[in-house]
Tab-separated table of C-alpha atoms in Angstrom:
chain	number	residue	atom	x	y	z
A	28	ASP	CA	11.220	-9.686	-0.529
A	29	ALA	CA	9.932	-12.627	-2.559
A	30	LYS	CA	7.951	-11.868	-5.685
A	31	THR	CA	4.353	-12.873	-6.092
A	32	THR	CA	2.274	-13.845	-9.107
A	33	GLN	CA	-1.427	-13.116	-9.321
A	34	PRO	CA	-3.977	-13.294	-12.130
A	35	THR	CA	-4.514	-9.917	-13.716
A	36	SER	CA	-8.271	-9.947	-13.319
A	37	MET	CA	-11.174	-12.023	-12.036
A	38	ASP	CA	-14.942	-11.789	-12.006
A	39	CYS	CA	-17.245	-12.943	-9.238
A	40	ALA	CA	-21.003	-12.979	-8.858
A	41	GLU	CA	-22.447	-10.954	-6.026
A	42	GLY	CA	-23.138	-13.115	-2.978
A	43	ARG	CA	-20.765	-15.865	-4.073
A	44	ALA	CA	-17.350	-16.561	-2.620
A	45	ALA	CA	-14.402	-14.883	-4.320
A	46	ASN	CA	-11.225	-16.966	-4.287
A	47	LEU	CA	-8.120	-15.007	-5.216
A	48	PRO	CA	-4.954	-17.064	-5.752
A	49	CYS	CA	-1.359	-15.980	-5.272
A	50	ASN	CA	1.888	-17.782	-6.035
A	51	HIS	CA	4.968	-17.018	-3.960
A	52	SER	CA	7.199	-19.977	-4.697
A	53	THR	CA	10.398	-18.256	-3.501
A	54	ILE	CA	9.046	-17.212	-0.119
A	55	SER	CA	11.502	-17.425	2.758
A	56	GLY	CA	10.821	-18.959	6.140
A	57	ASN	CA	10.549	-15.594	7.889
A	58	GLU	CA	8.312	-13.944	5.311
A	59	TYR	CA	4.633	-13.384	5.928
A	60	VAL	CA	1.903	-13.281	3.302
A	61	TYR	CA	-0.053	-10.028	3.339
A	62	TRP	CA	-3.185	-9.092	1.447
A	63	TYR	CA	-4.271	-5.540	0.761
A	64	ARG	CA	-6.914	-4.126	-1.517
A	65	GLN	CA	-7.252	-0.785	-3.229
A	66	ILE	CA	-10.589	0.618	-4.182
A	67	HIS	CA	-10.403	3.147	-6.992
A	68	SER	CA	-8.703	6.429	-6.007
A	69	GLN	CA	-8.173	5.395	-2.393
A	70	GLY	CA	-5.179	4.227	-0.393
A	71	PRO	CA	-4.689	0.475	0.081
A	72	GLN	CA	-6.648	-1.195	2.846
A	73	TYR	CA	-5.208	-3.987	4.981
A	74	ILE	CA	-7.176	-7.229	4.772
A	75	ILE	CA	-5.268	-10.041	6.444
A	76	HIS	CA	-1.851	-11.595	6.851
A	77	GLY	CA	-0.388	-14.934	7.911
A	78	LEU	CA	2.800	-16.933	8.223
A	79	LYS	CA	1.846	-20.566	7.756
A	80	ASN	CA	-1.447	-21.210	9.492
A	81	ASN	CA	-4.763	-20.363	7.900
A	82	GLU	CA	-6.192	-17.117	9.179
A	83	THR	CA	-9.682	-15.667	9.326
A	84	ASN	CA	-11.023	-12.279	10.315
A	85	GLU	CA	-14.192	-10.297	9.738
A	86	MET	CA	-13.192	-9.454	6.192
A	87	ALA	CA	-11.710	-12.623	4.742
A	88	SER	CA	-9.969	-15.943	5.147
A	89	LEU	CA	-6.402	-16.690	4.132
A	90	ILE	CA	-5.467	-20.215	3.151
A	91	ILE	CA	-1.735	-20.921	2.883
A	92	THR	CA	-0.536	-24.203	1.394
A	93	GLU	CA	1.582	-26.460	3.523
A	94	ASP	CA	4.716	-25.722	1.497
A	95	ARG	CA	3.854	-21.996	1.701
A	96	LYS	CA	4.451	-21.557	-2.011
A	97	SER	CA	0.953	-20.313	-2.667
A	98	SER	CA	-2.059	-18.896	-0.898
A	99	THR	CA	-5.692	-18.030	-1.518
A	100	LEU	CA	-7.659	-15.109	-0.200
A	101	ILE	CA	-11.322	-15.918	0.244
A	102	LEU	CA	-14.064	-13.328	0.458
A	103	PRO	CA	-16.948	-15.540	1.609
A	104	HIS	CA	-19.865	-13.480	0.290
A	105	ALA	CA	-18.657	-10.915	-2.212
A	106	THR	CA	-20.562	-7.659	-2.534
A	107	LEU	CA	-20.349	-4.930	-5.140
A	108	ARG	CA	-18.254	-2.902	-2.691
A	109	ASP	CA	-15.575	-5.588	-2.821
A	110	THR	CA	-14.740	-4.570	-6.391
A	111	ALA	CA	-11.100	-3.504	-6.113
A	112	VAL	CA	-7.521	-4.417	-6.943
A	113	TYR	CA	-6.240	-7.050	-4.521
A	114	TYR	CA	-2.525	-7.213	-3.784
A	115	CYS	CA	-0.711	-10.223	-2.404
A	116	ILE	CA	2.615	-9.251	-0.836
A	117	VAL	CA	5.275	-11.200	1.024
A	118	ARG	CA	7.326	-9.390	3.595
A	119	VAL	CA	9.621	-10.167	6.459
A	120	GLY	CA	7.544	-9.871	9.588
A	121	GLY	CA	8.378	-9.312	13.206
A	122	GLY	CA	7.040	-5.775	13.527
A	123	ASN	CA	10.128	-4.213	11.994
A	124	ALA	CA	8.811	-1.027	10.503
A	125	GLY	CA	11.825	-0.759	8.247
A	126	ASN	CA	10.557	-3.539	6.004
A	127	MET	CA	8.437	-1.853	3.395
A	128	LEU	CA	5.661	-3.395	1.329
A	129	THR	CA	6.508	-3.968	-2.328
A	130	PHE	CA	3.448	-4.018	-4.555
A	131	GLY	CA	3.092	-6.136	-7.671
A	132	GLY	CA	0.370	-5.864	-10.276
A	133	GLY	CA	-2.417	-7.302	-8.152
A	134	THR	CA	-5.706	-8.858	-9.242
A	135	ARG	CA	-8.536	-6.654	-10.383
A	136	LEU	CA	-11.662	-8.245	-8.919
A	137	MET	CA	-14.946	-7.265	-10.486
A	138	VAL	CA	-18.024	-8.272	-8.513
A	139	LYS	CA	-21.047	-8.375	-10.767
A	140	PRO	CA	-24.744	-8.272	-9.846
B	7	GLY	CA	-7.446	0.005	13.622
B	8	ALA	CA	-4.694	2.566	13.379
B	9	VAL	CA	-5.330	5.602	11.211
B	10	VAL	CA	-3.045	7.409	8.809
B	11	SER	CA	-4.304	10.710	7.460
B	12	GLN	CA	-3.069	12.519	4.374
B	13	HIS	CA	-3.677	16.131	3.433
B	14	PRO	CA	-4.670	17.452	0.995
B	15	SER	CA	-6.650	14.768	-0.820
B	16	ARG	CA	-6.505	16.740	-4.072
B	17	VAL	CA	-4.313	19.596	-5.241
B	18	ILE	CA	-3.866	21.417	-8.514
B	19	CYS	CA	-0.788	23.550	-8.948
B	20	LYS	CA	0.974	25.455	-11.692
B	21	SER	CA	4.185	24.258	-13.277
B	22	GLY	CA	7.231	25.472	-11.408
B	23	THR	CA	5.571	25.775	-8.036
B	24	SER	CA	6.040	23.536	-5.001
B	25	VAL	CA	3.436	21.445	-3.246
B	26	LYS	CA	3.577	19.989	0.255
B	27	ILE	CA	1.721	16.826	1.208
B	28	GLU	CA	1.303	15.879	4.863
B	29	CYS	CA	1.036	12.398	6.300
B	30	ARG	CA	-0.002	11.965	9.922
B	31	SER	CA	-0.351	8.924	12.114
B	32	LEU	CA	-3.340	9.854	14.245
B	33	ASP	CA	-3.279	7.331	17.066
B	34	PHE	CA	0.162	5.810	17.029
B	35	GLN	CA	3.772	6.804	16.689
B	36	ALA	CA	5.612	5.927	13.519
B	37	THR	CA	9.387	6.115	13.393
B	38	THR	CA	9.224	5.098	9.751
B	39	MET	CA	6.796	6.152	7.043
B	40	PHE	CA	6.803	5.285	3.371
B	41	TRP	CA	5.897	7.378	0.352
B	42	TYR	CA	4.508	5.768	-2.787
B	43	ARG	CA	3.524	7.111	-6.174
B	44	GLN	CA	0.896	5.575	-8.417
B	45	PHE	CA	0.283	6.438	-12.055
B	46	PRO	CA	-3.054	5.600	-13.715
B	47	LYS	CA	-3.682	1.883	-14.169
B	48	GLN	CA	-0.360	1.032	-12.520
B	49	SER	CA	0.641	-0.370	-9.159
B	50	LEU	CA	2.115	1.552	-6.261
B	51	MET	CA	5.809	2.328	-6.597
B	52	LEU	CA	7.859	3.045	-3.489
B	53	MET	CA	9.554	6.429	-3.698
B	54	ALA	CA	11.260	6.775	-0.359
B	55	THR	CA	11.411	5.716	3.250
B	56	SER	CA	10.993	8.514	5.746
B	57	ASN	CA	12.845	8.130	9.034
B	58	GLU	CA	12.055	10.270	12.064
B	59	GLY	CA	14.989	12.443	12.980
B	60	SER	CA	17.202	11.422	10.083
B	61	LYS	CA	17.469	11.670	6.325
B	62	ALA	CA	15.052	9.838	4.083
B	63	THR	CA	16.147	6.909	1.973
B	64	TYR	CA	15.200	7.246	-1.681
B	65	GLU	CA	14.601	4.484	-4.179
B	66	GLN	CA	16.697	4.342	-7.302
B	67	GLY	CA	15.594	6.877	-9.869
B	68	VAL	CA	13.814	9.157	-7.412
B	69	GLU	CA	15.381	12.614	-7.199
B	70	LYS	CA	15.894	13.574	-3.568
B	71	ASP	CA	16.229	17.264	-4.412
B	72	LYS	CA	12.908	17.236	-6.198
B	73	PHE	CA	10.952	15.200	-3.665
B	74	LEU	CA	11.886	16.617	-0.283
B	75	ILE	CA	10.895	14.518	2.695
B	76	ASN	CA	10.829	15.725	6.273
B	77	HIS	CA	9.941	13.507	9.216
B	78	ALA	CA	10.227	15.943	12.077
B	79	SER	CA	8.096	14.106	14.609
B	80	LEU	CA	6.846	10.617	15.367
B	81	THR	CA	3.439	11.439	13.913
B	82	LEU	CA	4.169	13.598	10.885
B	83	SER	CA	6.030	13.178	7.622
B	84	THR	CA	5.828	15.630	4.743
B	85	LEU	CA	6.589	15.238	1.054
B	86	THR	CA	7.294	18.411	-0.906
B	87	VAL	CA	7.273	18.222	-4.667
B	88	THR	CA	9.521	21.080	-5.752
B	89	SER	CA	9.388	22.838	-9.119
B	90	ALA	CA	6.495	20.648	-10.153
B	91	HIS	CA	6.047	19.645	-13.780
B	92	PRO	CA	3.048	18.038	-15.504
B	93	GLU	CA	4.832	14.670	-15.474
B	94	ASP	CA	4.769	14.818	-11.651
B	95	SER	CA	1.001	14.568	-11.790
B	96	SER	CA	0.188	11.371	-9.943
B	97	PHE	CA	-1.462	9.794	-6.916
B	98	TYR	CA	0.833	10.024	-3.890
B	99	ILE	CA	0.223	7.713	-0.932
B	100	CYS	CA	1.921	7.412	2.436
B	101	SER	CA	1.942	4.515	4.851
B	102	ALA	CA	3.262	3.584	8.252
B	103	PHE	CA	3.684	0.482	10.350
B	104	THR	CA	2.887	0.655	13.998
B	105	LEU	CA	5.669	-0.468	16.266
B	106	LEU	CA	3.600	-3.211	17.865
B	107	ASN	CA	1.527	-4.382	14.909
B	108	THR	CA	2.806	-5.994	11.777
B	109	GLU	CA	0.403	-4.484	9.289
B	110	ALA	CA	0.884	-1.188	7.478
B	111	PHE	CA	-1.782	1.482	7.365
B	112	PHE	CA	-2.170	3.779	4.412
B	113	GLY	CA	-3.329	7.320	3.968
B	114	GLN	CA	-6.195	8.058	1.635
B	115	GLY	CA	-3.810	9.399	-0.983
B	116	THR	CA	-3.245	12.792	-2.617
B	117	ARG	CA	-4.138	13.379	-6.246
B	118	LEU	CA	-1.663	15.935	-7.604
B	119	THR	CA	-2.357	17.624	-10.916
B	120	VAL	CA	0.258	19.991	-12.318
B	121	VAL	CA	-1.011	22.322	-15.036
């Protein structure tokens, strides 16, 4: 799987949008971009994933650049409960359960009052 | 969404004893489950891939005789830490992909402390 690069940490004011960038310049054509987050002492939580189109769900939006070499996860109105480590992962998709998720360092997002 | 349940959430054991951690997919069948380990302030590291009905596949550096994995059914995988030592103290997390969906679901994790 392609490697990803994320900033180590970011701060965001409560109620503002949190924009978390991710570089995946070596992504292959069949690799999806996944975002997970891990709140302290819990298992990772799925947020969103996409291939090349922008995606939105009840938690967040995912913006993928046209060349697919980078993406941004957007939390539209960050709350204190969004404080967590956010992981950007690229993985071959297609529902093949044999393709595991490889975690990098992630971005530690601190939402401040 | 799909649910993966881990048990126990916390366990303290004495050095030299064995500890079993269970990972269950509650509302879907998982032919493959994954076991991760996470040390404080570090990311998740894949330990092994658990395959239903066959032997697990271990990542380089992970001792298969120390970390026994059994995936006896489509909804249950177990990780047994044998002859535990204090350096095995860690946060162990399992995950599984559903066959139809493309996202993985994770258990809540097990905090193992070996004293």
